[in-house]
Short mmCIF file of C-alpha atoms in Angstrom, two decimals:
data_model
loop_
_atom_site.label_atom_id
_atom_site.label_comp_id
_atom_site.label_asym_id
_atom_site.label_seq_id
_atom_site.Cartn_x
_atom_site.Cartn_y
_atom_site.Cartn_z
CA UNK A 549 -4.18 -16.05 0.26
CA UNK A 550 -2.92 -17.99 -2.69
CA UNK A 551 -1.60 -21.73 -2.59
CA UNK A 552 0.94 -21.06 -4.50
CA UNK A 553 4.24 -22.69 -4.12
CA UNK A 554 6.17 -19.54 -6.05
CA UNK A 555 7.12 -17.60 -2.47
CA UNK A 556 8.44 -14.52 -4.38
CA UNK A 557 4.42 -14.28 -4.64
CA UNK A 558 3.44 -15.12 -1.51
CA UNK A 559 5.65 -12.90 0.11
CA UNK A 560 4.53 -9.52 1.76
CA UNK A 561 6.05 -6.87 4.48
CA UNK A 562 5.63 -6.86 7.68
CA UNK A 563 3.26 -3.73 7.14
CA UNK A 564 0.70 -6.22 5.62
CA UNK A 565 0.52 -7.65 9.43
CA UNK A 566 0.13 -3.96 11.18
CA UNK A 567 -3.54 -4.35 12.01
CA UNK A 568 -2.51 -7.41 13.93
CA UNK A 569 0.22 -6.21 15.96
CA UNK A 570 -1.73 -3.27 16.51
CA UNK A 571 -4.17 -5.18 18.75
CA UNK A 572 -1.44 -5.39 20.89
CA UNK A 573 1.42 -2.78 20.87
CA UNK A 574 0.16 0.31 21.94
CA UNK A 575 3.39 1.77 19.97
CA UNK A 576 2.81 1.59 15.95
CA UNK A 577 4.31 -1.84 15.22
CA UNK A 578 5.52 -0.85 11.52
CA UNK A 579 7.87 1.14 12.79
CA UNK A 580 9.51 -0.68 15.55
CA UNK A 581 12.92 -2.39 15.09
CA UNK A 582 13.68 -6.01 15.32
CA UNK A 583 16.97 -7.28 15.65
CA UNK A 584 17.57 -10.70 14.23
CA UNK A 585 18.20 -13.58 16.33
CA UNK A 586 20.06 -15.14 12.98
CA UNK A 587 22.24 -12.79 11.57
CA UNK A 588 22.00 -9.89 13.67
CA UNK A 589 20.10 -7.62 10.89
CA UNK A 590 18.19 -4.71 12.14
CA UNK A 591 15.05 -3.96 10.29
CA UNK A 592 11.90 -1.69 10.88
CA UNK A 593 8.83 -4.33 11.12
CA UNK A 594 7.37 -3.04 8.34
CA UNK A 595 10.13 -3.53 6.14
CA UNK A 596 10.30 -7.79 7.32
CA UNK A 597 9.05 -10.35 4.77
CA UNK A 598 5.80 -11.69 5.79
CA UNK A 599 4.16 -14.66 5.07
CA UNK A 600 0.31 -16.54 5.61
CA UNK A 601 -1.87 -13.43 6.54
CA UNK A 602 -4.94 -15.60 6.18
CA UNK A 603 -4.74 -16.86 9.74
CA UNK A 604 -1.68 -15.00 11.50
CA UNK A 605 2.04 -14.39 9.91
CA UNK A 606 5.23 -14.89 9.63
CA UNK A 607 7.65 -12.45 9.55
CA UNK A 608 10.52 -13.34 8.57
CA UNK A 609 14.22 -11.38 8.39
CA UNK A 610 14.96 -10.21 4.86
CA UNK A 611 18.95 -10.96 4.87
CA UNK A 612 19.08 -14.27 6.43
CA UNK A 613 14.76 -15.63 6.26
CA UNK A 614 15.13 -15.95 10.15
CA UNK A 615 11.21 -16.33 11.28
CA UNK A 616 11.53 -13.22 13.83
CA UNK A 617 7.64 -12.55 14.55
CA UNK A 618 5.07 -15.10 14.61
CA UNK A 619 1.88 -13.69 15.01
CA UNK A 620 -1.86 -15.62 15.17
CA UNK A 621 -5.18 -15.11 16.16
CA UNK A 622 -6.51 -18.07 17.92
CA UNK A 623 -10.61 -16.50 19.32
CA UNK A 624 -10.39 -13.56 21.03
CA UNK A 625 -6.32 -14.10 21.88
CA UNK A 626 -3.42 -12.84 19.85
CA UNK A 627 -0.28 -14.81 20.49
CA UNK A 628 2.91 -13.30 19.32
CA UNK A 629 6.00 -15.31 19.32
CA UNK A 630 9.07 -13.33 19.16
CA UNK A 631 11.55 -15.88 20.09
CA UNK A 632 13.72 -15.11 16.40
CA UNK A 633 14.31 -11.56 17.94
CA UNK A 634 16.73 -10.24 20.05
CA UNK A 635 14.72 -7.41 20.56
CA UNK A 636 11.95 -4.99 19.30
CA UNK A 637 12.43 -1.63 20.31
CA UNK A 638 9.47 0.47 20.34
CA UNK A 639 9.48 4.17 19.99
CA UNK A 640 6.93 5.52 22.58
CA UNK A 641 6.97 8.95 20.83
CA UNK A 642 7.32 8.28 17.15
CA UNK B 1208 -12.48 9.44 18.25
CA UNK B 1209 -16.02 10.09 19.83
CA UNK B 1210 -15.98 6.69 21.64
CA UNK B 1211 -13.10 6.37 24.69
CA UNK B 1212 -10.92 4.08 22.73
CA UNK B 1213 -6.87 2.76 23.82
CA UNK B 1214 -5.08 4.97 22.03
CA UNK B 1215 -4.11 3.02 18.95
CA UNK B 1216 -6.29 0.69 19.36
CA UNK B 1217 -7.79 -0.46 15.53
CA UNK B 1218 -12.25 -0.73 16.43
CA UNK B 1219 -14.24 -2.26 13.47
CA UNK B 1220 -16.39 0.72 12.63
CA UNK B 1221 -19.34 1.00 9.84
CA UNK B 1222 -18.55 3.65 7.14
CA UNK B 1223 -21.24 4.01 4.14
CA UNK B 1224 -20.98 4.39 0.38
CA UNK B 1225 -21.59 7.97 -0.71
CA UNK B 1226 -20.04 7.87 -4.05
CA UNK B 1227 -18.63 5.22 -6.34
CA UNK B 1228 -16.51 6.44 -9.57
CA UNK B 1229 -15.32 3.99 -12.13
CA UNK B 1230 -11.86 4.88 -12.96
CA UNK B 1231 -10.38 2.19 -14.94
CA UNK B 1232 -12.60 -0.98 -16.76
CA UNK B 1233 -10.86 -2.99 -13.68
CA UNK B 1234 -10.50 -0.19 -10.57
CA UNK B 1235 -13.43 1.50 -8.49
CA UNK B 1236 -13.23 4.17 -6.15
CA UNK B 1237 -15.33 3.87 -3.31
CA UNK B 1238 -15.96 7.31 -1.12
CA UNK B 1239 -16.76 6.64 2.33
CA UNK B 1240 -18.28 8.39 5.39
CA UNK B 1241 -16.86 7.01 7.90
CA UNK B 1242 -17.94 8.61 11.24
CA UNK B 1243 -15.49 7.45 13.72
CA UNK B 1244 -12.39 7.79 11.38
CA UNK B 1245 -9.57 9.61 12.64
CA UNK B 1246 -7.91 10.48 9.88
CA UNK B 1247 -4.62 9.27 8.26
CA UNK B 1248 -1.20 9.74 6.65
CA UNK B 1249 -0.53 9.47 3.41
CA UNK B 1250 0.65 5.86 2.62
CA UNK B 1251 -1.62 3.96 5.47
CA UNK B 1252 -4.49 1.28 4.35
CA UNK B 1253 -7.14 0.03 6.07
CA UNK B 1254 -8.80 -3.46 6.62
CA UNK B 1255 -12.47 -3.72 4.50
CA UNK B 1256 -14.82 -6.28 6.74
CA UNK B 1257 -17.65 -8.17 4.44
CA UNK B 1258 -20.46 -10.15 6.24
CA UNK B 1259 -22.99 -12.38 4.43
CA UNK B 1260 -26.22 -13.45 5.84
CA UNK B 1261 -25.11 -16.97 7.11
CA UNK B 1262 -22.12 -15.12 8.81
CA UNK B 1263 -19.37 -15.81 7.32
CA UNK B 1264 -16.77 -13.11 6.89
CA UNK B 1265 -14.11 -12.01 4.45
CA UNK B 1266 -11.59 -9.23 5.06
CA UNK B 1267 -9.03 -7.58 3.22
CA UNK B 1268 -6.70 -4.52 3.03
CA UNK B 1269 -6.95 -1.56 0.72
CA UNK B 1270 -4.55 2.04 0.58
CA UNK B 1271 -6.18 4.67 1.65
CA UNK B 1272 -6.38 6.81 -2.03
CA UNK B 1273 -7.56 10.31 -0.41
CA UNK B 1274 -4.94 13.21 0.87
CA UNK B 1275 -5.68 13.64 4.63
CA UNK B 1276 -6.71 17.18 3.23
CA UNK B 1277 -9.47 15.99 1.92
CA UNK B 1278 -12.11 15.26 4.57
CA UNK B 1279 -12.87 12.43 3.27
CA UNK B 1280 -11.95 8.81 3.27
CA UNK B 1281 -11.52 7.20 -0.31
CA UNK B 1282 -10.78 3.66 -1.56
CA UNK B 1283 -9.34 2.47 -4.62
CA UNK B 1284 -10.18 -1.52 -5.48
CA UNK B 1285 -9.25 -3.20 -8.17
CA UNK B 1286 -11.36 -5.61 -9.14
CA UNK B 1287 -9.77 -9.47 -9.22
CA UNK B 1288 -12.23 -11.25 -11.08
CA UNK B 1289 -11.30 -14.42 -9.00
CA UNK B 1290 -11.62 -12.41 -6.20
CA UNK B 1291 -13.63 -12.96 -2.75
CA UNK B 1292 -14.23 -9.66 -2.09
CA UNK B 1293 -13.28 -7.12 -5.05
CA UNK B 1294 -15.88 -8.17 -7.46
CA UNK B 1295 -18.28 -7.21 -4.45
CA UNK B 1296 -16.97 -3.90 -3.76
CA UNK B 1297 -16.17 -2.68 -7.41
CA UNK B 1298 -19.93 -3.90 -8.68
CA UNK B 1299 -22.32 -4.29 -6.00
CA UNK B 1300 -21.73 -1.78 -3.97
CA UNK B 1301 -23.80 1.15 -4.42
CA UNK B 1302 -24.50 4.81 -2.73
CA UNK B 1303 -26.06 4.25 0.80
CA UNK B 1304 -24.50 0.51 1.13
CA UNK B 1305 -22.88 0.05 4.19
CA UNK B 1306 -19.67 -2.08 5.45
CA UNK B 1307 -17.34 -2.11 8.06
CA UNK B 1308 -13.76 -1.12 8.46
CA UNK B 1309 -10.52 -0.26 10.62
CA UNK B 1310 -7.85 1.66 10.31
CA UNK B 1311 -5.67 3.71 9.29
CA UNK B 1312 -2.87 0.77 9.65
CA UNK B 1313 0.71 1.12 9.04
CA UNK B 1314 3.45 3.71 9.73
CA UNK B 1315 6.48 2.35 7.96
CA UNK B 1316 5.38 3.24 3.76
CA UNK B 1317 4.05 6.65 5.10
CA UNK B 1318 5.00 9.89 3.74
CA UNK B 1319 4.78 13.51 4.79
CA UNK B 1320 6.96 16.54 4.18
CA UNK B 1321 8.54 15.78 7.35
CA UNK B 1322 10.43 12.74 5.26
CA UNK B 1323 11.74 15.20 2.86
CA UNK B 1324 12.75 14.11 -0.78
CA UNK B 1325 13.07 14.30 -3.65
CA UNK B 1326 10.60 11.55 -3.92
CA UNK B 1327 10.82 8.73 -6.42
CA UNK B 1328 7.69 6.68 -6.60
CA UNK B 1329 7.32 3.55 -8.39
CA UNK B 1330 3.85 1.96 -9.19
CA UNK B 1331 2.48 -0.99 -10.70
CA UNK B 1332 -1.21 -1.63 -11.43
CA UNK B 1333 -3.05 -0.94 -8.23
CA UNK B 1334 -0.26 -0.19 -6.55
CA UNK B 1335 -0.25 3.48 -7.30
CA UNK B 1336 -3.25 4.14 -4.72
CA UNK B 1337 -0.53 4.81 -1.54
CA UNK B 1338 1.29 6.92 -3.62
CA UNK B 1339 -1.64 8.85 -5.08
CA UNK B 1340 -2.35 9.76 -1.58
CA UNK B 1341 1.14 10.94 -1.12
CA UNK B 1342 1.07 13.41 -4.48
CA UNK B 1343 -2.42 14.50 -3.32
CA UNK B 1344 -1.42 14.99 -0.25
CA UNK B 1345 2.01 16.85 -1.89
CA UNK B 1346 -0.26 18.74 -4.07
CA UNK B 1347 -3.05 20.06 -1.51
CA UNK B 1348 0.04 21.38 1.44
CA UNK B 1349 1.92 22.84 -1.92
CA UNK B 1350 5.10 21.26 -1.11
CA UNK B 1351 7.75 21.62 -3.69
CA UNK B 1352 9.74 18.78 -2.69
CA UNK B 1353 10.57 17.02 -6.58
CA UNK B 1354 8.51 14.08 -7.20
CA UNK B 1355 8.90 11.25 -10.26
CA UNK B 1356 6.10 8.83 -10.25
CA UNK B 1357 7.42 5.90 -12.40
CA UNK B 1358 3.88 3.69 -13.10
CA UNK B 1359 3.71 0.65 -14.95
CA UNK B 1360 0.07 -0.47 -16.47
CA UNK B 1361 -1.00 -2.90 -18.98
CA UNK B 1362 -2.83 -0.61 -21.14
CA UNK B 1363 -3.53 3.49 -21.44
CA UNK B 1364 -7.03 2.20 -20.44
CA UNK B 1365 -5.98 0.75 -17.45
CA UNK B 1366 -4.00 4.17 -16.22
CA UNK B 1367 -5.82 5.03 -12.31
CA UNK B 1368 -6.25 8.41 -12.29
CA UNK B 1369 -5.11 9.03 -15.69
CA UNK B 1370 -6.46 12.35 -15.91
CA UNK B 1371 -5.42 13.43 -12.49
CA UNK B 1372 -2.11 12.59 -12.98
CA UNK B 1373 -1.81 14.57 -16.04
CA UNK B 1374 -3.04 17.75 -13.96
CA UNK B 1375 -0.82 16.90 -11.16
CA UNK B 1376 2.11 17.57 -13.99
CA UNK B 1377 0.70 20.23 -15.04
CA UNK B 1378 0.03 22.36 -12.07
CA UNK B 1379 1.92 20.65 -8.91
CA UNK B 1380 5.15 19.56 -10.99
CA UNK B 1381 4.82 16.25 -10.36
CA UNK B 1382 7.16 14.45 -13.26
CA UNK B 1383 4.96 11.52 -14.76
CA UNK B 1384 6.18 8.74 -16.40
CA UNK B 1385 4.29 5.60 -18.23
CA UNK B 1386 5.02 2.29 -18.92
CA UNK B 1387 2.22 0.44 -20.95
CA UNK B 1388 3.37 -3.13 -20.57
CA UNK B 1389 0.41 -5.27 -22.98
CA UNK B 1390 -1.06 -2.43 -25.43
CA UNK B 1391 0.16 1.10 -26.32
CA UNK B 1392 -2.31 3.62 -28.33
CA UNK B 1393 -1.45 4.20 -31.69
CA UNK B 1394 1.20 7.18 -31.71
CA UNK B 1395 2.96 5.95 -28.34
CA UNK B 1396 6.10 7.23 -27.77
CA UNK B 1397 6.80 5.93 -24.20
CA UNK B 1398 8.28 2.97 -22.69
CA UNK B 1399 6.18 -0.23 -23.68
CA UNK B 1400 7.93 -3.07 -21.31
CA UNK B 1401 8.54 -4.21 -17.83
CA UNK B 1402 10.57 -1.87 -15.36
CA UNK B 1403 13.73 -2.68 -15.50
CA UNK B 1404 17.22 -1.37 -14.36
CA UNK B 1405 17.74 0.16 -17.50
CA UNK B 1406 14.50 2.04 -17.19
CA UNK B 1407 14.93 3.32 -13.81
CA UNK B 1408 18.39 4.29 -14.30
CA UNK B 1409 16.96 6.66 -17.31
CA UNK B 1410 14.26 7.57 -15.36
CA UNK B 1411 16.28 8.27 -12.36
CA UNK B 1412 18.02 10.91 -14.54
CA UNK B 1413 14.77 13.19 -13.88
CA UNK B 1414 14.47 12.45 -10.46
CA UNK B 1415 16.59 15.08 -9.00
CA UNK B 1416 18.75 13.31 -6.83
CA UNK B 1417 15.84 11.43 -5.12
CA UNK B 1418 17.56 8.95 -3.04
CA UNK B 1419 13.86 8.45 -1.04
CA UNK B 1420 12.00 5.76 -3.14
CA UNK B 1421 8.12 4.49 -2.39
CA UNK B 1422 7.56 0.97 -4.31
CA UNK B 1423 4.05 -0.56 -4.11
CA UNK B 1424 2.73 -3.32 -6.61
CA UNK B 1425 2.48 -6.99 -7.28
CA UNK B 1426 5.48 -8.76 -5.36
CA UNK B 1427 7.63 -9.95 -8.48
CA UNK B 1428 7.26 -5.85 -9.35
CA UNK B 1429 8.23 -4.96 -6.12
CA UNK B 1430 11.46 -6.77 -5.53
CA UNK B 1431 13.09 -6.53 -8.51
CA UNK B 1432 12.28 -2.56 -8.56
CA UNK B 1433 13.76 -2.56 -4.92
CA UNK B 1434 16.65 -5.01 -5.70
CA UNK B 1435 17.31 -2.77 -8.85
CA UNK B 1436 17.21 0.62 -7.18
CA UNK B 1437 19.60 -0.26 -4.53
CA UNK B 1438 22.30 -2.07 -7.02
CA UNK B 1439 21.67 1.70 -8.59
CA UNK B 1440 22.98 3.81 -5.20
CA UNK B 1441 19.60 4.23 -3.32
CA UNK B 1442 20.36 2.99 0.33
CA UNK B 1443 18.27 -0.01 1.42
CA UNK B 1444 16.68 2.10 4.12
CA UNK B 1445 15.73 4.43 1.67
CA UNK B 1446 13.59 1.70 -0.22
CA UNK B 1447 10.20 1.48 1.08
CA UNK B 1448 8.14 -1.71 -0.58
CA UNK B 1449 4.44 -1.97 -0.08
CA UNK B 1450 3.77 -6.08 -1.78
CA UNK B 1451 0.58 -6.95 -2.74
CA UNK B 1452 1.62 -10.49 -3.25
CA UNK B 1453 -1.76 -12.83 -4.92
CA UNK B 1454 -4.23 -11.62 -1.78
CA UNK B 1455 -6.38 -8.33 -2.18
CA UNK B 1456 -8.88 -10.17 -4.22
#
């Protein structure tokens, strides 16, 4: 991951951070939509801005930069913070 | 999956080099066998695991460049010279060499005929490896859904798949169209900038109607392409973005 301070070039999507949520939703993550906490946007997972892969991310809401996911590996855990959402809903049969 | 896995659940698993193919003086195709792989859609990447000797390990995602079709399971790198792990895998690696990797990831930039079209697929640099596994992927299940592949490189020498594409226009209709943004060959006729609005809205003439766009490149390329396609009519849902931002290296 770069340093830089430019965050048009740091930015990613929220696909970038699939292999992460993927240790823990049994449901593919990328597809799953979050509503935002902020604004009330609803966006597929994969479609939210993320941010900081090298450890964990940030995704953040596209309209309104809301952090909706946080996701990090700390050892063997994965903690996922979804406190920005008002909900992730998961299709079981995509 | 031989192995009782969770379903879904990404394993590390060891794949080997059986072929490498130089396709640009920057991009190397890696062909894997990969014995656990499950196979993929068109679109997905995959996480690339390097170890070293003292332990210390470097990861990265690549697109998955192979149709599903294909039985096989190929990577396209391009090599970052100030790159961690792309000057590894586009010159060191050699048939036999093994490393480890997991996958496929994503389901969000995915296509497959279910997802209809036309298709409008914008590329720049690297960036044209998902969608390379899409028009394979097109082109081996003979689907005539219209595709435009809009792809923006620095020089004719740096055209991926250069000849492929051509035979993809040729023989699966795929509508190809260059942008050479640093050096054009003597003779070129084609656009020699940037995309920008202007380009895609003439480009978007010979799209048929697509109003399903795939955009995958460096970020700046990516969100101005998506931020221009939707001030042209495309609905935001309609405008999938794969970044690669500054990390791949």
């Amino acid at each position: 991951m770069s340093d830089s301070d430019e965050p048009g070039e740091a930015r990613l999507d929220g696909n970038a951070a699939g292999a992460l949520l993927a240790e823990v939703f049994r449901c593919e993550p990328s597809m799953a939509r979050a509503v935002c906490s902020g604004c009330g946007a609803i966006a597929p997972v994969g479609a939210l801005w993320a941010y900081g892969l090298e450890m964990g991310a940030i995704l953040r809401c596209p309209v309104c930069d809301t952090a909706i996911i946080r996701v990090g590996a700390a050892g063997t855990a994965i903690v996922v913070d979804l406190r920005g959402a008002v909900s992730v809903r998961f299709e079981v049969v995509p | 999956m031989a192995r009782a896995a969770i379903p879904g659940r990404l394993i590390w698993q060891r794949a080997s080099v059986t072929d490498t193919r130089v396709e640009t003086p920057r991009a190397t195709t890696l062909r894997l066998a990969a014995p656990d792989w499950s196979g993929h859609v068109p679109g997905q990447h995959v996480d690339v695991r390097l170890t070293a000797e003292d332990g210390y390990q470097a990861q990265r995602s690549y697109s998955v460049a192979s149709a599903p079709e294909a039985g096989l399971l190929e990577l396209t790198v391009e090599d970052l010279s100030d790159g961690e792990v792309s000057p590894y895998l586009t010159e060191e690696l050699r048939r036999g060499d093994q490393l480890e990797l997991r996958g496929p990831i994503g389901g969000y930039f995915t296509w497959t005929r279910n997802d209809g079209g036309p298709l409008f697929l914008l590329a720049g640099g690297s960036g044209v490896v998902p969608l390379m596994s899409m028009l394979r992927y097109r082109a081996a299940i003979d689907s005539d859904v219209p595709a435009t592949l809009l792809y923006s490189s620095r020089s004719w020498d740096d055209i991926i798949y250069r000849e492929e594409l051509e035979r993809l226009g040729a023989e699966s209709g795929v509508n190809v169209v260059h942008t050479l943004t640093r050096s054009q060959p003597a003779g070129w006729t084609g656009y020699k900038r940037r995309i920008d609005r202007a380009m895609l809205g003439e480009v978007m003439d010979e799209t048929q109607g697509a109003k399903l766009a795939y955009v995958c490149g460096p970020t700046a390329l990516v969100e101005q392409a998506a931020n221009d396609l939707v001030a042209l009519g495309y609905p935001a849902d309609r405008v999938k973005t794969e970044r690669f931002g500054p990390t791949g290296g």
